[in-house]
Short mmCIF file of C-alpha atoms and ligand atoms in Angstrom, two decimals:
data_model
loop_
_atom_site.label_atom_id
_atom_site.label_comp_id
_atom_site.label_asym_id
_atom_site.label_seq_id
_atom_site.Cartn_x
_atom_site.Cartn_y
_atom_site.Cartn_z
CA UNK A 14 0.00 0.00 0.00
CA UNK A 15 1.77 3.29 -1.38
CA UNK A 16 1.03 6.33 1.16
CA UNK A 17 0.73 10.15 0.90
CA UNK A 18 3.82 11.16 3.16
CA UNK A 19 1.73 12.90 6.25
CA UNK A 20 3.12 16.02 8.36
CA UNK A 21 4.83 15.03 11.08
CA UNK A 22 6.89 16.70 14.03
CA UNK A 23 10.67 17.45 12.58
CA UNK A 24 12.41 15.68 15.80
CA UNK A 25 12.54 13.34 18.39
CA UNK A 26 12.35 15.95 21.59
CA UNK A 27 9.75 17.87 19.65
CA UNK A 28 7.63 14.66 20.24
CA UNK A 29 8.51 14.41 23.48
CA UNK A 30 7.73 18.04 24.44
CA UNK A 31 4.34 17.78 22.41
CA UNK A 32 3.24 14.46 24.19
CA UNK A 33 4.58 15.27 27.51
CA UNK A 34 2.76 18.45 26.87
CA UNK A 35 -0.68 16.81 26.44
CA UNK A 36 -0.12 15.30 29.42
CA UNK A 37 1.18 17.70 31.67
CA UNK A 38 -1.57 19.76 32.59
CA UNK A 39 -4.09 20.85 34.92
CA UNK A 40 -4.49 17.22 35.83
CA UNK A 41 -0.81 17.67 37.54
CA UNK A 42 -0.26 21.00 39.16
CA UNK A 43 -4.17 20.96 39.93
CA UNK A 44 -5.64 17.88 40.39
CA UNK A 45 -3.03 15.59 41.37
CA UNK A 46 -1.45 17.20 44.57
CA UNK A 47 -5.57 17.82 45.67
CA UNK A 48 -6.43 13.90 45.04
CA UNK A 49 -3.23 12.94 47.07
CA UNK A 50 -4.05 15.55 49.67
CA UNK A 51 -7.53 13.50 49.86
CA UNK A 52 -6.28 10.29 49.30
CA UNK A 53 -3.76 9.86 52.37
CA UNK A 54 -0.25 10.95 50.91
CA UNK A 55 2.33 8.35 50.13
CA UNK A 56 0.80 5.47 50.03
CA UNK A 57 -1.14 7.30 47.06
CA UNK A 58 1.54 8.29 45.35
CA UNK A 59 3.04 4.68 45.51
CA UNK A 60 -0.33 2.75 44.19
CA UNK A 61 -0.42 5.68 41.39
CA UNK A 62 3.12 4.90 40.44
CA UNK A 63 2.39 1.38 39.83
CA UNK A 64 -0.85 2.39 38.04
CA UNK A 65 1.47 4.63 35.58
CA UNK A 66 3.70 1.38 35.20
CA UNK A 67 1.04 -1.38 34.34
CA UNK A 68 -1.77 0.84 32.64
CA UNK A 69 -0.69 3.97 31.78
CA UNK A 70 2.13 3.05 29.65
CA UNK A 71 0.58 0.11 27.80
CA UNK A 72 -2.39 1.99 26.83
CA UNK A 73 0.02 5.22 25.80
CA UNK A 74 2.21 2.41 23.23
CA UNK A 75 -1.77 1.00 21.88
CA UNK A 76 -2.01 4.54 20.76
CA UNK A 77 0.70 4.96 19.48
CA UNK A 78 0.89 2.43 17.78
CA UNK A 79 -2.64 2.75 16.42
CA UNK A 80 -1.83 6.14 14.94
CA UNK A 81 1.67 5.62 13.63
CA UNK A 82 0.10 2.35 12.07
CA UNK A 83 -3.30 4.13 10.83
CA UNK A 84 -1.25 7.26 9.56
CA UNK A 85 -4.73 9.75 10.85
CA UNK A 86 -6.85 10.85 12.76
CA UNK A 87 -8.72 8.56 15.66
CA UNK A 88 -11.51 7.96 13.41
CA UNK A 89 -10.11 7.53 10.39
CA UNK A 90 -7.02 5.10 12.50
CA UNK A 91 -9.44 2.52 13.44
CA UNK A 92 -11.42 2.85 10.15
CA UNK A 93 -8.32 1.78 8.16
CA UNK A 94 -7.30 -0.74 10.55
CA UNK A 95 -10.25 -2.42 12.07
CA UNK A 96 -11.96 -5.25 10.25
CA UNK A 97 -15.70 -3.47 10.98
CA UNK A 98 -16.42 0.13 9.85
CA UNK A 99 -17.56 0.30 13.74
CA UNK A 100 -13.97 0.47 15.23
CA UNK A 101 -14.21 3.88 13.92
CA UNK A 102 -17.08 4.71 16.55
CA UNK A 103 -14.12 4.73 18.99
CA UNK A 104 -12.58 7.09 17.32
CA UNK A 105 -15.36 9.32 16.94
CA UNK A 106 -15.64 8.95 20.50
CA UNK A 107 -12.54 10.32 21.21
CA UNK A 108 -13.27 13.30 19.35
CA UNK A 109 -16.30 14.00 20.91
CA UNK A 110 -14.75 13.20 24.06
CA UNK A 111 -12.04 16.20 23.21
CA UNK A 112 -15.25 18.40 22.70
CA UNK A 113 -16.45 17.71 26.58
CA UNK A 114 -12.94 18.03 28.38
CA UNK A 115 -12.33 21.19 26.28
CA UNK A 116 -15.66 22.10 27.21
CA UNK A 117 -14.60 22.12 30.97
CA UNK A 118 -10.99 22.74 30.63
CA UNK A 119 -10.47 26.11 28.91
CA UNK A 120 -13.19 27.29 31.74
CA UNK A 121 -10.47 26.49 34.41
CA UNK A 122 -7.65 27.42 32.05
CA UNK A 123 -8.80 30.65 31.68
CA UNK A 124 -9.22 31.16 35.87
CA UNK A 125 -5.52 30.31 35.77
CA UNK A 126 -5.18 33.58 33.32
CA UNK A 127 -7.78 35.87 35.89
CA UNK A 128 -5.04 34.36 38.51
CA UNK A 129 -1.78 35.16 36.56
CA UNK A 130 -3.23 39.25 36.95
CA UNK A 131 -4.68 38.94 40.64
CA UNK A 132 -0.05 37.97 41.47
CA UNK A 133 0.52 40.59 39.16
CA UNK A 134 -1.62 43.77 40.83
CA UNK A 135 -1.64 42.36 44.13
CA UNK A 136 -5.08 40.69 44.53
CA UNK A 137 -3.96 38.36 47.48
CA UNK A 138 -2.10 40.39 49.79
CA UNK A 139 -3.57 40.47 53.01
CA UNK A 140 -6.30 38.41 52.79
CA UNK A 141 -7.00 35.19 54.82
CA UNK A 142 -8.29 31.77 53.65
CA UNK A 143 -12.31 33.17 54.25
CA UNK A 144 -11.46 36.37 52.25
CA UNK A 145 -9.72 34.17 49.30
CA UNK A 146 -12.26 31.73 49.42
CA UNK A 147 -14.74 34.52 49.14
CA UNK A 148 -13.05 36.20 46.26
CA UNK A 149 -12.69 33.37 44.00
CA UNK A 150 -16.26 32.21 44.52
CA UNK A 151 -16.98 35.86 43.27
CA UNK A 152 -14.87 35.45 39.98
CA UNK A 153 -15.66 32.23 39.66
CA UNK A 154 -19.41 32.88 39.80
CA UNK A 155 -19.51 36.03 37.82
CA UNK A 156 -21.13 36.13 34.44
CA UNK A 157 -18.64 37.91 32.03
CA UNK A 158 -15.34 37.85 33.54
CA UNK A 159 -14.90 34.36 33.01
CA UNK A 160 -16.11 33.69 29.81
CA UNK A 161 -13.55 36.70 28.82
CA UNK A 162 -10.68 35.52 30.16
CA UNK A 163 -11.51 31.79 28.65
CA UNK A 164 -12.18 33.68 25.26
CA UNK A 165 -9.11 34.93 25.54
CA UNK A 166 -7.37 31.78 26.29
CA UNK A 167 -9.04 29.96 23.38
CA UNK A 168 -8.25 32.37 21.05
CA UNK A 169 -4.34 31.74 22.47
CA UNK A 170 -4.77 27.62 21.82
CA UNK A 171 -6.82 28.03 18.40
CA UNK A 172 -4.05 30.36 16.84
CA UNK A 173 -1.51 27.76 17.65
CA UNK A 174 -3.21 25.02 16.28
CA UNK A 175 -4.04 27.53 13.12
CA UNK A 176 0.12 27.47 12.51
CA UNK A 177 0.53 23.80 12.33
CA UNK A 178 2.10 20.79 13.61
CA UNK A 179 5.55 21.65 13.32
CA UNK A 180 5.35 25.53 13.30
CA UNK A 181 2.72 25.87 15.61
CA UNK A 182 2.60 22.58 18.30
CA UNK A 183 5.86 21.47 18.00
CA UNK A 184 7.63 24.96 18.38
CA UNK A 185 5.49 26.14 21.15
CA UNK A 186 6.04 23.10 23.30
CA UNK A 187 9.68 23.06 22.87
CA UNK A 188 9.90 26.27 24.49
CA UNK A 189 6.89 26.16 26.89
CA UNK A 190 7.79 22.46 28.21
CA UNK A 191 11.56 23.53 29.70
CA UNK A 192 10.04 26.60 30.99
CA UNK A 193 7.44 24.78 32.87
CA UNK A 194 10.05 22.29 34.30
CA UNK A 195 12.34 25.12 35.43
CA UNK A 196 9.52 27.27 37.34
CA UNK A 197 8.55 24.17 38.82
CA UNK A 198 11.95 23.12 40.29
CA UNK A 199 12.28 26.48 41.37
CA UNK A 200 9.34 26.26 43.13
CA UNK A 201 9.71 23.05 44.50
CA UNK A 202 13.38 23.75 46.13
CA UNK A 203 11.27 27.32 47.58
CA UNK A 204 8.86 24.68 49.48
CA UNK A 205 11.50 22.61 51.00
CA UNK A 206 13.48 24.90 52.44
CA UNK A 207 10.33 26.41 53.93
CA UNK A 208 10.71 26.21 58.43
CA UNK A 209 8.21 23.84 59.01
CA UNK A 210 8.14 22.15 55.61
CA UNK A 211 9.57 18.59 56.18
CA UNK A 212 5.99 17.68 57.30
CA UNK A 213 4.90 17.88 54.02
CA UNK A 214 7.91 16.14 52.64
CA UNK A 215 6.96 12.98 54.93
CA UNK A 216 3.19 13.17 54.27
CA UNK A 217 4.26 12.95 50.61
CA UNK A 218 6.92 10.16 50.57
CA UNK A 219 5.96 8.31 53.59
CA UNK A 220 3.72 5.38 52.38
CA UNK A 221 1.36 5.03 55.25
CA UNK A 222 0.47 1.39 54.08
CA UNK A 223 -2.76 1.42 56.46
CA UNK A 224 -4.34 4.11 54.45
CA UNK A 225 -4.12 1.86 51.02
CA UNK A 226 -7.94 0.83 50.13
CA UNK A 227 -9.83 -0.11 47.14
CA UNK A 228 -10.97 3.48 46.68
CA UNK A 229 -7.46 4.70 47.08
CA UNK A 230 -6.36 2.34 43.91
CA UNK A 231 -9.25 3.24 41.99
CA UNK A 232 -8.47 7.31 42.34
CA UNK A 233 -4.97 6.42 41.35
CA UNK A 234 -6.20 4.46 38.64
CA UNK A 235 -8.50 7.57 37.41
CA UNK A 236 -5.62 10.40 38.04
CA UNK A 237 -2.93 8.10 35.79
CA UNK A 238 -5.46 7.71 33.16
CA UNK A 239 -6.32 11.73 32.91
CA UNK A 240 -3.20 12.90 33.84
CA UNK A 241 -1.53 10.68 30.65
CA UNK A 242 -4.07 12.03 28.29
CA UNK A 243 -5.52 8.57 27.83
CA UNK A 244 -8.52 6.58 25.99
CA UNK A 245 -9.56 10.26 23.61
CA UNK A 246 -7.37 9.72 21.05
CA UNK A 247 -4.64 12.57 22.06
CA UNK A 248 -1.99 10.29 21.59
CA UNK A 249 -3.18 8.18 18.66
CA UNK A 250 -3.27 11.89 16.95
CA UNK A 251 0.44 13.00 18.44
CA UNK A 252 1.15 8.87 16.65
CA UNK A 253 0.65 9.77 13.65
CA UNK A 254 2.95 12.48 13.46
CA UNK A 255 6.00 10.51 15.21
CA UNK A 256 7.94 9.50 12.02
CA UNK A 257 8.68 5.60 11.56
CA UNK A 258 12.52 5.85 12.26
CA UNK A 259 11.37 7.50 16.18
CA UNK A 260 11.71 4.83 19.09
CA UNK A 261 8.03 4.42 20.35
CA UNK A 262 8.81 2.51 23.27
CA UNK A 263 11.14 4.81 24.31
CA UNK A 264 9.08 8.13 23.85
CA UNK A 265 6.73 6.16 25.99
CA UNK A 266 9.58 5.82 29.09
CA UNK A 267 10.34 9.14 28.54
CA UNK A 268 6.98 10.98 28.42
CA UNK A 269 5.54 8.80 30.84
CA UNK A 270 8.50 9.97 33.27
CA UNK A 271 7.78 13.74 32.83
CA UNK A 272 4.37 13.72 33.62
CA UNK A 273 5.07 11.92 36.62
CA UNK A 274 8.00 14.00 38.06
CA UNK A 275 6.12 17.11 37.00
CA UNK A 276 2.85 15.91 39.30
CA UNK A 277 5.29 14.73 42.10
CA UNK A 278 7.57 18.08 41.52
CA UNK A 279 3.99 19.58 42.05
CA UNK A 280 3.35 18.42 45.02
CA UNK A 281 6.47 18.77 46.31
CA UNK A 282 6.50 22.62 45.41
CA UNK A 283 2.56 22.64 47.38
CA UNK A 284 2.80 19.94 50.62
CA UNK A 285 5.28 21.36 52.69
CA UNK A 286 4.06 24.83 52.15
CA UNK A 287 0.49 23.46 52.78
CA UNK A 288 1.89 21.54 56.17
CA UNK A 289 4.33 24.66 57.00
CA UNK A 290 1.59 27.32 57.38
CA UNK A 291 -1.05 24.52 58.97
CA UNK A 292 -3.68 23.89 56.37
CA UNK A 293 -5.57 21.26 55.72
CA UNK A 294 -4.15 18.77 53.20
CA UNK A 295 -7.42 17.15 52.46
CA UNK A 296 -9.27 19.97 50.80
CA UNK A 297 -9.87 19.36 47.80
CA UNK A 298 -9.75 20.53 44.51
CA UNK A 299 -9.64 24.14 45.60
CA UNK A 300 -6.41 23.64 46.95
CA UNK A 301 -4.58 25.88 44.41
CA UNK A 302 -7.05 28.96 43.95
CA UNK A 303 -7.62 29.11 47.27
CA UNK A 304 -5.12 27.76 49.63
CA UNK A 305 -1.92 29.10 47.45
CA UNK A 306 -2.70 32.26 47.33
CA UNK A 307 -2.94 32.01 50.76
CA UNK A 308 0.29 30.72 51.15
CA UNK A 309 2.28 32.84 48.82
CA UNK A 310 0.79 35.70 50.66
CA UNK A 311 2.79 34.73 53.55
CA UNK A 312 5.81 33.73 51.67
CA UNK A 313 8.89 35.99 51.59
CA UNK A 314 8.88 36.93 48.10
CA UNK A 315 5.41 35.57 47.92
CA UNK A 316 4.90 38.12 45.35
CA UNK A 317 7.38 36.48 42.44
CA UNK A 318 6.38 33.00 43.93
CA UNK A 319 2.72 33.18 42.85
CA UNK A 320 3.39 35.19 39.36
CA UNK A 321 5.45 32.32 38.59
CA UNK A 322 3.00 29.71 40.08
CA UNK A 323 0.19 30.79 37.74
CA UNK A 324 2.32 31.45 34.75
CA UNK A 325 3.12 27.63 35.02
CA UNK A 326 -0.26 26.46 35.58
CA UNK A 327 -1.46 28.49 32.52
CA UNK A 328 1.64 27.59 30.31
CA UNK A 329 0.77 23.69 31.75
CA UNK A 330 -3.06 24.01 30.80
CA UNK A 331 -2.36 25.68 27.44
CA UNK A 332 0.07 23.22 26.12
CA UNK A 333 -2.88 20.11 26.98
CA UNK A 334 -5.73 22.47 25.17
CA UNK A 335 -3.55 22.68 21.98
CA UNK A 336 -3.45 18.42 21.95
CA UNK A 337 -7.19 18.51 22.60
CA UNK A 338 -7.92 21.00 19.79
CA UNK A 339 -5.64 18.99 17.58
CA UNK A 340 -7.79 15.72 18.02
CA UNK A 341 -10.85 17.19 16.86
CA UNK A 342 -9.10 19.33 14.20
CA UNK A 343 -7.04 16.67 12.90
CA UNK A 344 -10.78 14.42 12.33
CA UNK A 345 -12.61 17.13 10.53
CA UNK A 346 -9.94 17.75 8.06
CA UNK A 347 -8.99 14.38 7.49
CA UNK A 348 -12.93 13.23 7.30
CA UNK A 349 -14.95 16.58 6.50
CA UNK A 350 -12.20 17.69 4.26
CA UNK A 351 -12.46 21.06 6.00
CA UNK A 352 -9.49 23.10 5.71
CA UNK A 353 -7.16 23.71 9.08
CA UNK A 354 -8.66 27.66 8.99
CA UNK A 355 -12.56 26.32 9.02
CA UNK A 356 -11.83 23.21 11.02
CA UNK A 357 -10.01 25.24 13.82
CA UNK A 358 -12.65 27.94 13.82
CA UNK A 359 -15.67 25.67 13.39
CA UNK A 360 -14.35 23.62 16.64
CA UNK A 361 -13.93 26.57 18.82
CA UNK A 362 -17.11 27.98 18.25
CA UNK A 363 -18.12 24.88 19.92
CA UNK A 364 -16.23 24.44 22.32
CA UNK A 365 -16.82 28.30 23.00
CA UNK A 366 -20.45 27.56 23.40
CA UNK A 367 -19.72 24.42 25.93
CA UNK A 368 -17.21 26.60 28.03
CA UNK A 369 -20.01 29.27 28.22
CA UNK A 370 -21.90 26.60 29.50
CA UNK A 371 -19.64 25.31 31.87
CA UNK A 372 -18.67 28.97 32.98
CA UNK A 373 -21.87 30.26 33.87
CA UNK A 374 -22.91 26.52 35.75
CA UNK A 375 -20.62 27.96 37.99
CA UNK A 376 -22.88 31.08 38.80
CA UNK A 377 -26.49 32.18 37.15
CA UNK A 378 -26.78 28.86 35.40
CA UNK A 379 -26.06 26.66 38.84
CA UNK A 380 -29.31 25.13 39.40
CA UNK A 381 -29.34 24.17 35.64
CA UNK A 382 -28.77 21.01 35.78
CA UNK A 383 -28.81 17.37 33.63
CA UNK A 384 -29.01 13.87 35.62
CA UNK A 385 -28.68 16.73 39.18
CA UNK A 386 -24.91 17.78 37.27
CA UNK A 387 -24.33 21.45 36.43
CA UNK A 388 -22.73 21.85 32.95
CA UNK A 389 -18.93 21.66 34.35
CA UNK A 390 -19.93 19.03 36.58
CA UNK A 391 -21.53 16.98 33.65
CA UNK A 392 -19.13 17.53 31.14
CA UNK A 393 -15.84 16.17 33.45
CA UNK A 394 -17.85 13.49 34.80
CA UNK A 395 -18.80 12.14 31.35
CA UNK A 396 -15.12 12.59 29.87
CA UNK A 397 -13.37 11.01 33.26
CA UNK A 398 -15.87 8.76 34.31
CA UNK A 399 -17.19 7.31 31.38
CA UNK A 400 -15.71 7.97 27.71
CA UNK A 401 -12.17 7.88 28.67
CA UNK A 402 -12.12 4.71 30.47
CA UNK A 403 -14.26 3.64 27.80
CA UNK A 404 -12.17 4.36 25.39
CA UNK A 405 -8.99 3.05 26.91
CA UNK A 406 -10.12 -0.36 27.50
CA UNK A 407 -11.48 -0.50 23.43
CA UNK A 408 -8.13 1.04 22.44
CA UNK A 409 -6.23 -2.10 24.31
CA UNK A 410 -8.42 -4.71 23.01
CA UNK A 411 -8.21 -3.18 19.88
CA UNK A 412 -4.33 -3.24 19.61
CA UNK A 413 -4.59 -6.67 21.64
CA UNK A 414 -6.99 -8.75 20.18
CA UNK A 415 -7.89 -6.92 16.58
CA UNK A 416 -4.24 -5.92 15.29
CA UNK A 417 -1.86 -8.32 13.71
CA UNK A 418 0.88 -9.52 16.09
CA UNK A 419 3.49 -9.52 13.60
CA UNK A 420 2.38 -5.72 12.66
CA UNK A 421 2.23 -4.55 16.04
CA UNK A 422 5.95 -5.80 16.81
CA UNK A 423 7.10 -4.37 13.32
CA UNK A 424 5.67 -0.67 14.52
CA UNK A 425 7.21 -0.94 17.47
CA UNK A 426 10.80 -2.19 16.39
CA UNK A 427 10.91 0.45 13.85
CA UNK A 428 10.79 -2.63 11.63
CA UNK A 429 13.46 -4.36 13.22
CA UNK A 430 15.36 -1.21 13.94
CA UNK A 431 14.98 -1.70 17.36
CA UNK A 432 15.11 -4.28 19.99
CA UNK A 433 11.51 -5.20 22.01
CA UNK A 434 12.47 -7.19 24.42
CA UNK A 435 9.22 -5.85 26.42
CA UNK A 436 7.25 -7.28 23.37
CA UNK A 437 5.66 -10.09 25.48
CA UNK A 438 4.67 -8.55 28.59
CA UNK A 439 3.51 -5.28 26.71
CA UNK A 440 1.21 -8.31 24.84
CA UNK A 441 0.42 -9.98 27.95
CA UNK A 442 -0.49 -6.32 29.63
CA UNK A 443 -2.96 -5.26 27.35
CA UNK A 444 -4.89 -8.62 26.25
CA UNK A 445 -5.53 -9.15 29.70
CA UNK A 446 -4.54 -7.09 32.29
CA UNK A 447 -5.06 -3.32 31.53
CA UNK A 448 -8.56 -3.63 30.17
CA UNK A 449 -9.86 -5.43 32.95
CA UNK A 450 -8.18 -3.30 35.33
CA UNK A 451 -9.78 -0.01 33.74
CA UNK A 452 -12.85 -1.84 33.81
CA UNK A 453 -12.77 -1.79 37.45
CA UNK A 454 -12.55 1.96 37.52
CA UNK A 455 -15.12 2.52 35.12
CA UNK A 456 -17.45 0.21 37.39
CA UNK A 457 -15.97 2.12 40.50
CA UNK A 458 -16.76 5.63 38.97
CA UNK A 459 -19.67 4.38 37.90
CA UNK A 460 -20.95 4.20 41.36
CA UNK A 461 -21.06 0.34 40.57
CA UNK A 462 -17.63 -1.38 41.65
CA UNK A 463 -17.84 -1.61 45.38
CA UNK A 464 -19.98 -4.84 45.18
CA UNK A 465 -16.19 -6.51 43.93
CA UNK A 466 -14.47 -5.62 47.04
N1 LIG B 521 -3.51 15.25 30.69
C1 LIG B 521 -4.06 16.56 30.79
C2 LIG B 521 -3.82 17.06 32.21
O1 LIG B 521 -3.24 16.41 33.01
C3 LIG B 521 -5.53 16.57 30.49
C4 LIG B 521 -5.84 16.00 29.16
C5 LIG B 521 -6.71 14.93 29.08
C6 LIG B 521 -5.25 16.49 28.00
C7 LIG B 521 -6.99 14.35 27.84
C8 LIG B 521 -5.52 15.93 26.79
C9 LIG B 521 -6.39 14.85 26.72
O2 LIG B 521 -4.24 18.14 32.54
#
């Protein structure tokens, strides 16, 4: 079969940096360090570690491989390379599960933007947790300061995704990505030499193996699969760009690694601050709009601190919205034949409708609700508790049970270029072990699994 060469990113650590960019995001700086806060510290972190090891990376190869194979788009990947047109419902899936998180996602990106301005003129000095508290439920609650600075931060992820693979995603991320991991660092050795901060050092690293329970492994479960960008199609897209002669076992190892020093460098730059000024580690996800500010407010050079705080968490959000966009942009001009202009501006004006949905759920449009969900409630719960999942465990079986053995190998030797020795666990993994093992979070966050433990 003769194909049309496709676009694809010009070098190996511009796939890295666009992958690892997808990854690192909101789910890390944000959600992470809040669902370890919740979830009993270290012995968290250890049961997500493993869950990185035995899920996250065998589903990350299956989509690799899928793409890199399939040469498109989700939808058009498991078209070409399924045996029934209706592999390509997965795909679609994916793309419509791109819509939802976006839907969601650029609401919370563009807080991180309202948050970036209140470090710049001052917004947290002297203010306690109540008066924080208070202040973000007024932003977050308000009508059109939201949806502007979420406009504005759309506009931001559309116009890179307008300039292209290599121009726009590739370049962006190779600059954004070391940025990120520099601020963070920074931030992180700040924490630890906090008085006071070894606390939150031990609450972090110590593995309190009392506190492990089924719900604990499930959350881990969940927070690997977001966190990695799994089961949507992100990385079956990102695939298809990786040229043949790039190591996809390897950009697995190595993107896998980031995101998981990033959320633990996270957490590291929020615990001991969180134990050295006595707050609460379990509460929840408004840990870093309300609690940081907090913090940095009583920081010496709290000022710089939270700039650079926010900057990160914006630079972290925008390079996962560009991968999003990129799913459902890639689909409808591979499938619609729409060009990258109309495909980039038809999917934002959707996704600019769901965020305004999402947005105002959070104030005037709160007791709007679908199945007793507001908006942002509905949309993340769908995306994280169903579709993703969903989709992970038909993108293993798929490369499992419906791909060629032979052709799988071939892809991932580079054919023959490179040596898989992992070739027979990676096999073993996702015939039988990952999909069943998502399965059990899907039934957990379905509000079904506790009848198995
Ligand atoms: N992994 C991203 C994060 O941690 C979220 C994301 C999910 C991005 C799915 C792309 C696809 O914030």
């Amino acid at each position: 079969m003769t194909q049309k060469k496709r676009i694809s990113f010009g070098s190996k650590l511009g796939v890295v940096a666009a992958a690892a960019g997808s990854a690192v995001g909101l789910g890390n700086i944000w959600r992470f360090p809040y669902e370890l806060g919740l979830s009993g510290g270290g012995a968290f972190l250890l049961i997500y570690i493993l869950c990185v090891v035995l899920l996250g990376m065998p589903v990350m190869l299956s989509e690799f491989v899928i793409g890199r194979l399939g040469q498109a788009n989700p939808a058009g990947a498991f078209r070409k390379l399924g045996s029934h047109r209706k592999w390509q419902l997965v795909g679609i899936m994916g793309v419509c599960s791109s819509f939802l998180i976006m839907g969601f996602y650029v609401v919370v990106s563009g807080w991180t933007m309202e948050y970036i301005f209140q470090a710049v003129s001052n917004g947290f000095v002297n203010k306690d947790t109540a008066a924080l508290s208070q202040a973000f439920t007024d932003f977050s609650s308000n009508t059109a300061r939201p949806i502007g600075w979420m406009t504005l931060f759309l506009l931001l992820t559309a116009g890179i995704i307008i300039a292209g693979v290599e121009k726009g995603i590739e370049k962006s991320t190779k600059i954004m990505m070391p940025l990120l991991l520099l601020i963070i660092v920074a931030l992180g050795l700040r924490a630890v030499t906090l008085p006071g901060g070894t606390d939150g050092l031990k609450f972090l690293f110590y593995p309190d193996f009392s506190k492990i329970n089924s719900t604990v492994i499930l959350n881990a479960m969940g927070q690997a699969f977001f966190s990695l960008s799994l089961g949507m199609g992100c990385m079956i897209t990102y695939g298809s760009y990786i040229k043949k002669e790039n190591n996809l076992g390897k950009t697995v190892v190595q993107v896998t690694s980031l995101d998981t020093v990033i959320a633990v460098l996270a957490a590291i730059a929020i615990f001991p601050a969180v134990f050295a000024f006595g707050i609460n580690p379990g509460q929840g996800p408004t840990l870093v709009f309300i609690t940081l500010p907090n913090i940095f407010d009583q920081m010496t050079g709290g000022y710089i601190w939270s700039i650079l705080f926010f900057v990160l968490l914006c630079i972290a959000a925008l390079t996962s919205t560009i991968s999003l966009l990129e799913v459902i942009v890639a689909c409808l001009t591979e499938e619609f034949k729409l060009s990258r202009i109309k495909a980039v501006i038809f999917s934002s004006v959707g996704i600019f409708i769901l965020g305004i949905c999402a947005s105002l759920s959070m104030g005037v449009w709160s007791d709007v609700t679908v199945f007793g969900l507001t908006f942002f409630e509905l949309f993340d719960s769908v995306t994280a508790k169903i579709l993703m999942p969903l989709g992970g465990i038909l993108m293993t079986v798929f490369a499992g049970w419906a791909l060629k053995k032979e052709a799988v190998e071939a892809e991932l030797s580079s054919a023959g270029n490179y040596k898989v020795t992992y070739f027979k666990i990676y096999l073993f993994l996702i015939k039988y072990i990952t999909p069943v093992a998502i399965f059990i979070v899907l039934l957990n966050e379905l509000g079904l699994g506790k009848p198995l433990f």
